[in-house]
mmCIF file of C-alpha atoms and ligand atoms in Angstrom:
data_model
loop_
_atom_site.group_PDB
_atom_site.id
_atom_site.type_symbol
_atom_site.label_atom_id
_atom_site.label_comp_id
_atom_site.label_asym_id
_atom_site.label_seq_id
_atom_site.Cartn_x
_atom_site.Cartn_y
_atom_site.Cartn_z
ATOM 1 C CA GLU B 24 128.389 107.027 104.572
ATOM 2 C CA THR B 25 129.967 107.629 101.076
ATOM 3 C CA LYS B 26 131.033 111.191 100.969
ATOM 4 C CA LEU B 27 130.062 113.184 97.793
ATOM 5 C CA ASN B 28 132.761 116.132 97.682
ATOM 6 C CA GLY B 29 132.432 116.287 101.477
ATOM 7 C CA TYR B 30 128.641 115.882 101.827
ATOM 8 C CA THR B 31 126.794 112.862 102.986
ATOM 9 C CA GLN B 32 123.521 111.743 101.536
ATOM 10 C CA ILE B 33 121.775 113.070 104.676
ATOM 11 C CA ASP B 34 123.424 116.527 104.301
ATOM 12 C CA LEU B 35 122.199 116.881 100.631
ATOM 13 C CA LEU B 36 118.732 115.807 101.546
ATOM 14 C CA GLN B 37 118.536 118.349 104.561
ATOM 15 C CA ASN B 38 120.125 120.875 102.368
ATOM 16 C CA ARG B 39 117.473 120.273 99.677
ATOM 17 C CA PHE B 40 114.713 120.728 102.262
ATOM 18 C CA TYR B 41 116.374 123.838 103.588
ATOM 19 C CA GLU B 42 116.609 125.387 99.932
ATOM 20 C CA ARG B 43 113.023 124.754 99.432
ATOM 21 C CA ALA B 44 111.794 126.032 102.763
ATOM 22 C CA LYS B 45 113.758 129.224 102.149
ATOM 23 C CA TYR B 46 112.099 129.672 98.753
ATOM 24 C CA VAL B 47 108.597 128.848 100.132
ATOM 25 C CA VAL B 48 108.999 131.398 103.154
ATOM 26 C CA ASP B 49 110.334 134.188 101.033
ATOM 27 C CA THR B 50 107.618 133.805 98.547
ATOM 28 C CA LEU B 51 104.901 133.511 101.077
ATOM 29 C CA ARG B 52 106.116 136.770 102.547
ATOM 30 C CA LYS B 53 106.176 138.555 99.213
ATOM 31 C CA GLN B 54 102.912 137.391 97.695
ATOM 32 C CA GLY B 55 101.153 135.261 100.277
ATOM 33 C CA TYR B 56 101.145 131.964 98.253
ATOM 34 C CA CYS B 57 103.761 129.797 96.660
ATOM 35 C CA TYR B 58 103.707 126.586 94.651
ATOM 36 C CA LEU B 59 106.364 123.862 94.060
ATOM 37 C CA ASP B 60 106.089 121.685 90.939
ATOM 38 C CA ASP B 61 107.331 118.090 90.600
ATOM 39 C CA PHE B 62 107.122 118.117 94.428
ATOM 40 C CA HIS B 63 107.392 114.163 94.800
ATOM 41 C CA GLY B 64 108.279 113.310 91.237
ATOM 42 C CA GLU B 65 105.837 111.641 88.668
ATOM 43 C CA VAL B 66 106.123 107.939 89.935
ATOM 44 C CA THR B 67 105.205 108.743 93.456
ATOM 45 C CA ALA B 68 102.545 111.340 92.357
ATOM 46 C CA LEU B 69 100.769 108.716 90.368
ATOM 47 C CA SER B 70 101.046 106.310 93.316
ATOM 48 C CA ILE B 71 99.258 108.762 95.470
ATOM 49 C CA LEU B 72 96.658 109.311 92.741
ATOM 50 C CA SER B 73 95.870 105.612 92.469
ATOM 51 C CA GLU B 74 95.473 105.474 96.454
ATOM 52 C CA VAL B 75 92.976 108.348 96.123
ATOM 53 C CA LYS B 76 91.108 106.821 93.274
ATOM 54 C CA ASN B 77 90.902 103.657 95.242
ATOM 55 C CA LEU B 78 89.502 105.665 98.259
ATOM 56 C CA HIS B 79 86.989 107.194 95.826
ATOM 57 C CA GLN B 80 85.959 103.618 94.495
ATOM 58 C CA ARG B 81 85.476 102.314 98.075
ATOM 59 C CA GLU B 82 83.080 105.089 98.673
ATOM 60 C CA LYS B 83 85.289 106.502 101.402
ATOM 61 C CA PHE B 84 84.094 110.113 100.383
ATOM 62 C CA THR B 85 81.193 111.896 102.070
ATOM 63 C CA ASP B 86 79.559 115.147 100.812
ATOM 64 C CA GLY B 87 81.696 118.003 101.981
ATOM 65 C CA GLU B 88 78.345 119.778 102.707
ATOM 66 C CA LEU B 89 78.553 123.203 104.104
ATOM 67 C CA VAL B 90 75.431 125.310 104.146
ATOM 68 C CA SER B 91 75.531 129.007 104.440
ATOM 69 C CA SER B 92 73.134 131.120 106.481
ATOM 70 C CA ASN B 93 71.904 134.520 105.285
ATOM 71 C CA GLY B 94 72.820 136.234 108.362
ATOM 72 C CA ASN B 95 69.436 136.504 110.032
ATOM 73 C CA GLY B 96 69.762 132.911 111.661
ATOM 74 C CA SER B 97 67.788 131.090 109.165
ATOM 75 C CA MET B 98 69.874 128.392 107.461
ATOM 76 C CA LEU B 99 69.714 128.588 103.726
ATOM 77 C CA ASN B 100 70.234 125.241 102.085
ATOM 78 C CA LYS B 101 72.413 127.115 99.284
ATOM 79 C CA LYS B 102 75.200 124.726 98.358
ATOM 80 C CA ILE B 103 78.436 126.796 98.412
ATOM 81 C CA ARG B 104 80.675 123.789 97.585
ATOM 82 C CA ASP B 105 80.259 120.540 95.779
ATOM 83 C CA ASP B 106 83.473 118.738 96.696
ATOM 84 C CA LYS B 107 83.356 115.193 98.165
ATOM 85 C CA ILE B 108 85.866 114.649 101.002
ATOM 86 C CA ALA B 109 87.637 112.008 103.111
ATOM 87 C CA TRP B 110 89.583 112.647 106.242
ATOM 88 C CA ILE B 111 92.694 110.443 106.245
ATOM 89 C CA ASP B 112 95.181 110.030 109.208
ATOM 90 C CA GLY B 113 97.632 108.027 106.848
ATOM 91 C CA LYS B 114 97.117 104.710 109.078
ATOM 92 C CA GLU B 115 94.457 103.416 106.807
ATOM 93 C CA GLU B 116 94.953 100.480 104.468
ATOM 94 C CA ASN B 117 96.210 101.137 100.913
ATOM 95 C CA CYS B 118 97.201 104.790 102.000
ATOM 96 C CA GLN B 119 100.962 104.322 102.466
ATOM 97 C CA THR B 120 101.931 106.892 99.732
ATOM 98 C CA ILE B 121 99.309 109.550 100.947
ATOM 99 C CA SER B 122 101.147 108.807 104.419
ATOM 100 C CA HIS B 123 104.500 109.498 102.776
ATOM 101 C CA HIS B 124 103.132 112.803 101.406
ATOM 102 C CA MET B 125 101.936 113.741 104.785
ATOM 103 C CA THR B 126 105.307 113.167 106.391
ATOM 104 C CA THR B 127 107.144 114.868 103.510
ATOM 105 C CA VAL B 128 105.136 118.008 103.783
ATOM 106 C CA ASN B 129 105.453 117.907 107.641
ATOM 107 C CA THR B 130 109.305 118.069 107.076
ATOM 108 C CA LEU B 131 109.192 120.845 104.719
ATOM 109 C CA ILE B 132 106.872 122.911 107.126
ATOM 110 C CA ARG B 133 109.352 122.028 110.034
ATOM 111 C CA TYR B 134 111.970 123.560 107.947
ATOM 112 C CA CYS B 135 109.729 126.690 107.146
ATOM 113 C CA ASN B 136 108.849 126.965 110.798
ATOM 114 C CA GLY B 137 112.398 127.548 111.665
ATOM 115 C CA LEU B 138 112.346 130.519 109.308
ATOM 116 C CA ILE B 139 108.946 132.082 110.281
ATOM 117 C CA ASP B 140 109.022 133.828 113.476
ATOM 118 C CA GLU B 141 105.429 135.206 113.503
ATOM 119 C CA TYR B 142 104.062 131.566 113.802
ATOM 120 C CA ASP B 143 104.988 128.554 115.981
ATOM 121 C CA ILE B 144 103.853 125.630 113.910
ATOM 122 C CA GLU B 145 103.678 122.147 115.737
ATOM 123 C CA HIS B 146 100.502 120.479 114.579
ATOM 124 C CA ARG B 147 98.338 119.948 111.477
ATOM 125 C CA THR B 148 94.985 118.581 110.612
ATOM 126 C CA LYS B 149 94.524 115.180 109.008
ATOM 127 C CA ALA B 150 94.691 115.022 105.407
ATOM 128 C CA MET B 151 91.517 116.097 103.647
ATOM 129 C CA VAL B 152 91.289 114.248 100.299
ATOM 130 C CA ALA B 153 88.837 116.190 98.095
ATOM 131 C CA CYS B 154 87.192 115.192 94.783
ATOM 132 C CA TYR B 155 85.340 117.603 92.677
ATOM 133 C CA PRO B 156 83.406 115.161 90.549
ATOM 134 C CA GLY B 157 83.102 117.337 87.356
ATOM 135 C CA GLN B 158 79.875 118.514 85.845
ATOM 136 C CA GLY B 159 80.394 122.126 86.755
ATOM 137 C CA THR B 160 81.072 121.357 90.479
ATOM 138 C CA CYS B 161 82.751 124.227 92.261
ATOM 139 C CA TYR B 162 83.507 125.997 95.613
ATOM 140 C CA LYS B 163 82.402 129.664 95.987
ATOM 141 C CA ARG B 164 84.762 132.236 97.032
ATOM 142 C CA HIS B 165 85.867 131.754 100.729
ATOM 143 C CA VAL B 166 88.478 132.079 103.235
ATOM 144 C CA ASP B 167 89.742 128.997 104.832
ATOM 145 C CA ASN B 168 90.283 130.610 108.442
ATOM 146 C CA PRO B 169 88.440 133.897 108.564
ATOM 147 C CA ASN B 170 87.865 133.803 112.453
ATOM 148 C CA LYS B 171 91.305 132.684 114.026
ATOM 149 C CA ASP B 172 90.718 128.978 114.483
ATOM 150 C CA GLY B 173 94.430 128.515 114.543
ATOM 151 C CA ARG B 174 94.985 127.412 110.935
ATOM 152 C CA CYS B 175 97.994 129.387 109.374
ATOM 153 C CA ILE B 176 99.176 127.660 106.422
ATOM 154 C CA THR B 177 96.995 125.851 103.822
ATOM 155 C CA THR B 178 98.975 123.264 101.735
ATOM 156 C CA LEU B 179 97.004 121.765 98.577
ATOM 157 C CA TYR B 180 98.651 118.955 96.646
ATOM 158 C CA TYR B 181 97.084 118.368 93.201
ATOM 159 C CA LEU B 182 96.633 115.020 91.438
ATOM 160 C CA ASN B 183 95.435 115.808 88.014
ATOM 161 C CA PRO B 184 97.702 114.518 85.274
ATOM 162 C CA GLY B 185 97.029 116.360 81.729
ATOM 163 C CA TRP B 186 94.679 119.013 83.200
ATOM 164 C CA THR B 187 94.060 121.996 81.087
ATOM 165 C CA GLU B 188 92.243 125.268 81.650
ATOM 166 C CA GLU B 189 89.583 124.061 79.202
ATOM 167 C CA LYS B 190 88.537 121.507 82.035
ATOM 168 C CA GLY B 191 87.906 124.569 84.380
ATOM 169 C CA GLY B 192 88.556 123.726 88.068
ATOM 170 C CA MET B 193 91.132 126.515 88.343
ATOM 171 C CA LEU B 194 91.975 127.666 91.590
ATOM 172 C CA LYS B 195 91.227 131.487 91.709
ATOM 173 C CA LEU B 196 93.263 133.254 94.509
ATOM 174 C CA TYR B 197 92.822 136.898 95.374
ATOM 175 C CA PRO B 198 96.082 137.565 97.338
ATOM 176 C CA GLY B 199 95.982 140.279 99.814
ATOM 177 C CA GLY B 200 92.225 140.405 99.164
ATOM 178 C CA SER B 201 93.101 142.131 95.898
ATOM 179 C CA GLU B 202 90.608 142.102 92.979
ATOM 180 C CA GLU B 203 93.452 140.871 90.738
ATOM 181 C CA ALA B 204 93.008 137.380 90.752
ATOM 182 C CA VAL B 205 95.714 134.639 90.288
ATOM 183 C CA LYS B 206 94.698 131.479 88.495
ATOM 184 C CA ILE B 207 96.440 128.162 89.480
ATOM 185 C CA LEU B 208 96.272 125.127 87.392
ATOM 186 C CA PRO B 209 95.482 121.997 89.651
ATOM 187 C CA ARG B 210 98.216 120.023 87.777
ATOM 188 C CA LEU B 211 99.715 116.710 88.926
ATOM 189 C CA ASP B 212 102.542 116.882 91.587
ATOM 190 C CA ARG B 213 102.063 120.641 92.334
ATOM 191 C CA LEU B 214 102.108 121.571 95.896
ATOM 192 C CA LEU B 215 100.507 124.952 96.551
ATOM 193 C CA LEU B 216 100.858 126.815 99.916
ATOM 194 C CA PHE B 217 99.185 130.021 101.144
ATOM 195 C CA TRP B 218 98.302 131.902 104.338
ATOM 196 C CA SER B 219 94.892 130.484 105.588
ATOM 197 C CA ASP B 220 93.614 133.639 107.081
ATOM 198 C CA ARG B 221 91.781 136.603 105.273
ATOM 199 C CA ARG B 222 94.836 137.406 103.125
ATOM 200 C CA ASN B 223 93.648 134.658 100.709
ATOM 201 C CA PRO B 224 90.057 134.736 99.636
ATOM 202 C CA HIS B 225 89.933 131.909 97.050
ATOM 203 C CA GLU B 226 87.391 129.729 94.986
ATOM 204 C CA VAL B 227 87.447 126.703 92.732
ATOM 205 C CA GLU B 228 86.026 127.515 89.189
ATOM 206 C CA PRO B 229 83.467 125.030 87.812
ATOM 207 C CA SER B 230 85.234 121.782 86.939
ATOM 208 C CA HIS B 231 84.244 119.778 83.995
ATOM 209 C CA ASP B 232 86.253 116.668 84.758
ATOM 210 C CA VAL B 233 87.027 114.737 88.002
ATOM 211 C CA ARG B 234 89.466 116.751 90.022
ATOM 212 C CA TYR B 235 91.498 115.580 93.026
ATOM 213 C CA ALA B 236 93.535 117.436 95.842
ATOM 214 C CA ILE B 237 94.907 116.534 99.162
ATOM 215 C CA THR B 238 94.695 119.455 101.625
ATOM 216 C CA LEU B 239 96.646 119.749 104.991
ATOM 217 C CA TRP B 240 96.249 122.734 107.279
ATOM 218 C CA TYR B 241 98.956 123.640 109.632
ATOM 219 C CA PHE B 242 98.214 125.271 113.065
ATOM 220 C CA ASP B 243 99.818 128.037 114.845
ATOM 221 C CA LYS B 244 100.301 126.841 118.411
ATOM 222 C CA ASN B 245 99.100 129.976 120.275
ATOM 223 C CA GLU B 246 96.219 130.931 117.987
ATOM 224 C CA ARG B 247 95.022 127.309 118.184
ATOM 225 C CA ALA B 248 95.347 127.289 121.939
ATOM 226 C CA ARG B 249 93.346 130.455 122.228
ATOM 227 C CA PHE B 250 90.767 129.113 119.892
ATOM 228 C CA ARG B 251 90.351 125.836 121.997
ATOM 229 C CA LYS B 252 90.137 127.808 125.234
ATOM 230 C CA LYS B 253 87.266 129.935 123.716
ATOM 231 C CA GLN B 254 85.480 126.755 122.466
ATOM 232 C CA GLU B 255 85.559 125.297 125.835
ATOM 233 C CA GLU B 256 84.227 128.445 127.428
ATOM 234 C CA ASP B 257 81.432 128.629 124.883
ATOM 235 C CA GLU B 258 80.570 124.942 125.622
ATOM 236 C CA ARG B 259 80.454 125.921 129.473
ATOM 237 C CA LYS B 260 78.098 128.866 128.780
ATOM 238 C CA LYS B 261 75.852 126.731 126.598
ATOM 239 C CA ALA B 262 75.614 124.003 129.371
ATOM 240 C CA ILE B 263 74.824 126.572 132.153
ATOM 241 C CA LEU B 264 72.194 128.227 129.890
ATOM 242 C CA SER B 265 70.384 124.894 129.169
ATOM 243 C CA GLN B 266 70.594 123.819 132.938
ATOM 244 C CA GLN B 267 68.914 127.182 133.685
ATOM 245 C CA GLU B 268 66.205 126.789 131.009
ATOM 246 C CA ASN B 269 65.582 123.187 132.377
ATOM 247 C CA GLY B 270 65.738 124.520 135.876
ATOM 248 C CA SER B 271 63.146 127.292 135.093
ATOM 249 C CA LYS B 272 60.753 124.674 133.099
ATOM 250 C CA ASP B 273 60.949 122.461 136.347
ATOM 251 C CA GLY B 274 60.132 125.694 138.365
ATOM 252 C CA LYS B 275 57.107 126.276 136.199
ATOM 253 C CA LYS B 276 55.871 122.563 136.690
ATOM 254 C CA ASP B 277 55.556 122.874 140.370
HETATM 255 C C1 PW2 X 313 83.107 121.078 108.934
HETATM 256 O O1 PW2 X 313 83.614 119.948 108.125
HETATM 257 C C2 PW2 X 313 84.242 120.346 107.128
HETATM 258 C C3 PW2 X 313 84.610 119.496 106.102
HETATM 259 C C4 PW2 X 313 85.401 119.899 104.816
HETATM 260 C C5 PW2 X 313 85.686 121.188 104.673
HETATM 261 C C6 PW2 X 313 86.374 121.374 103.458
HETATM 262 C C7 PW2 X 313 86.727 122.880 103.293
HETATM 263 C C8 PW2 X 313 87.443 123.273 102.048
HETATM 264 C C9 PW2 X 313 88.095 124.525 102.090
HETATM 265 N N1 PW2 X 313 88.817 124.808 100.944
HETATM 266 C C10 PW2 X 313 88.718 124.116 99.780
HETATM 267 C C11 PW2 X 313 89.543 124.872 98.718
HETATM 268 O O2 PW2 X 313 89.845 125.971 98.780
HETATM 269 N N2 PW2 X 313 89.878 124.000 97.726
HETATM 270 C C12 PW2 X 313 90.805 124.645 96.733
HETATM 271 C C13 PW2 X 313 91.078 123.559 95.573
HETATM 272 O O3 PW2 X 313 90.890 122.468 95.742
HETATM 273 O O4 PW2 X 313 91.977 123.951 94.730
HETATM 274 C C14 PW2 X 313 88.218 122.867 99.728
HETATM 275 O O5 PW2 X 313 88.273 122.148 98.624
HETATM 276 C C15 PW2 X 313 87.443 122.374 100.867
HETATM 277 C C16 PW2 X 313 86.297 123.702 104.239
HETATM 278 C C17 PW2 X 313 85.500 123.352 105.417
HETATM 279 C C18 PW2 X 313 85.208 121.987 105.526
HETATM 280 C C19 PW2 X 313 84.431 121.801 106.668
HETATM 281 MN MN1 MN X 314 89.717 126.747 100.647
#
């Protein structure tokens, strides 16, 4: 290992991750969100963009359909989001640089985890590659994790070279639920991070050009375990209820 004034290459790399993690955690603590520009560098960013465009051409995106109910049980078919999405685990063909992005963010989050004592972050979701196809497509105001499903940090990596506000598609964040919105430009090679819970309601303004992003959600171990346990209990209750219903129907038949 060539020593550069006493440091090896590895030391410098780890040091760089540590510095960025320190900045991210301090900023998340202060304002609930934080973004890093030139995260991978332009060459890698453009390579990720070409892999994402290739996914889009190969029709790997599905409608990110999410209906909202109007509270009295009937499902409104009101569209609250128009994005198209593809879930990627990074092993797919022609996704090598997307996979490199996932590994790099994992490393950053691992360093952040060492600095955040309120969460214990060990897992994340697959990568959600999202495309807003333009023509005014948007995503209404929402919270990513309103009901403790385990997700604690949302990371959004933007892939839109030369994006300007005239194209719309700004991410509007209401940090700390304040009415004072923060507008984030979804520019190429920008990594945005924010707490996934009710501290950060946000929306995607109508987009007038094709707009790509990759989302990774990171889980807090304990909140996720509690959520999974609750999910299993709900499944068991549902199974018992349907058995009782079938039982009572059989009873009526005799
Ligand atoms: C049950 O299956 C699914 C499948 C996909 C889902 C995608 C989202 C989602 C959440 N937030 C955003 C967002 O805030 N984007 C901000 C930006 O692009 O700047 C977004 O684009 C997409 C939420 C729930 C989902 C459930
Ligand atoms: Mn969201």
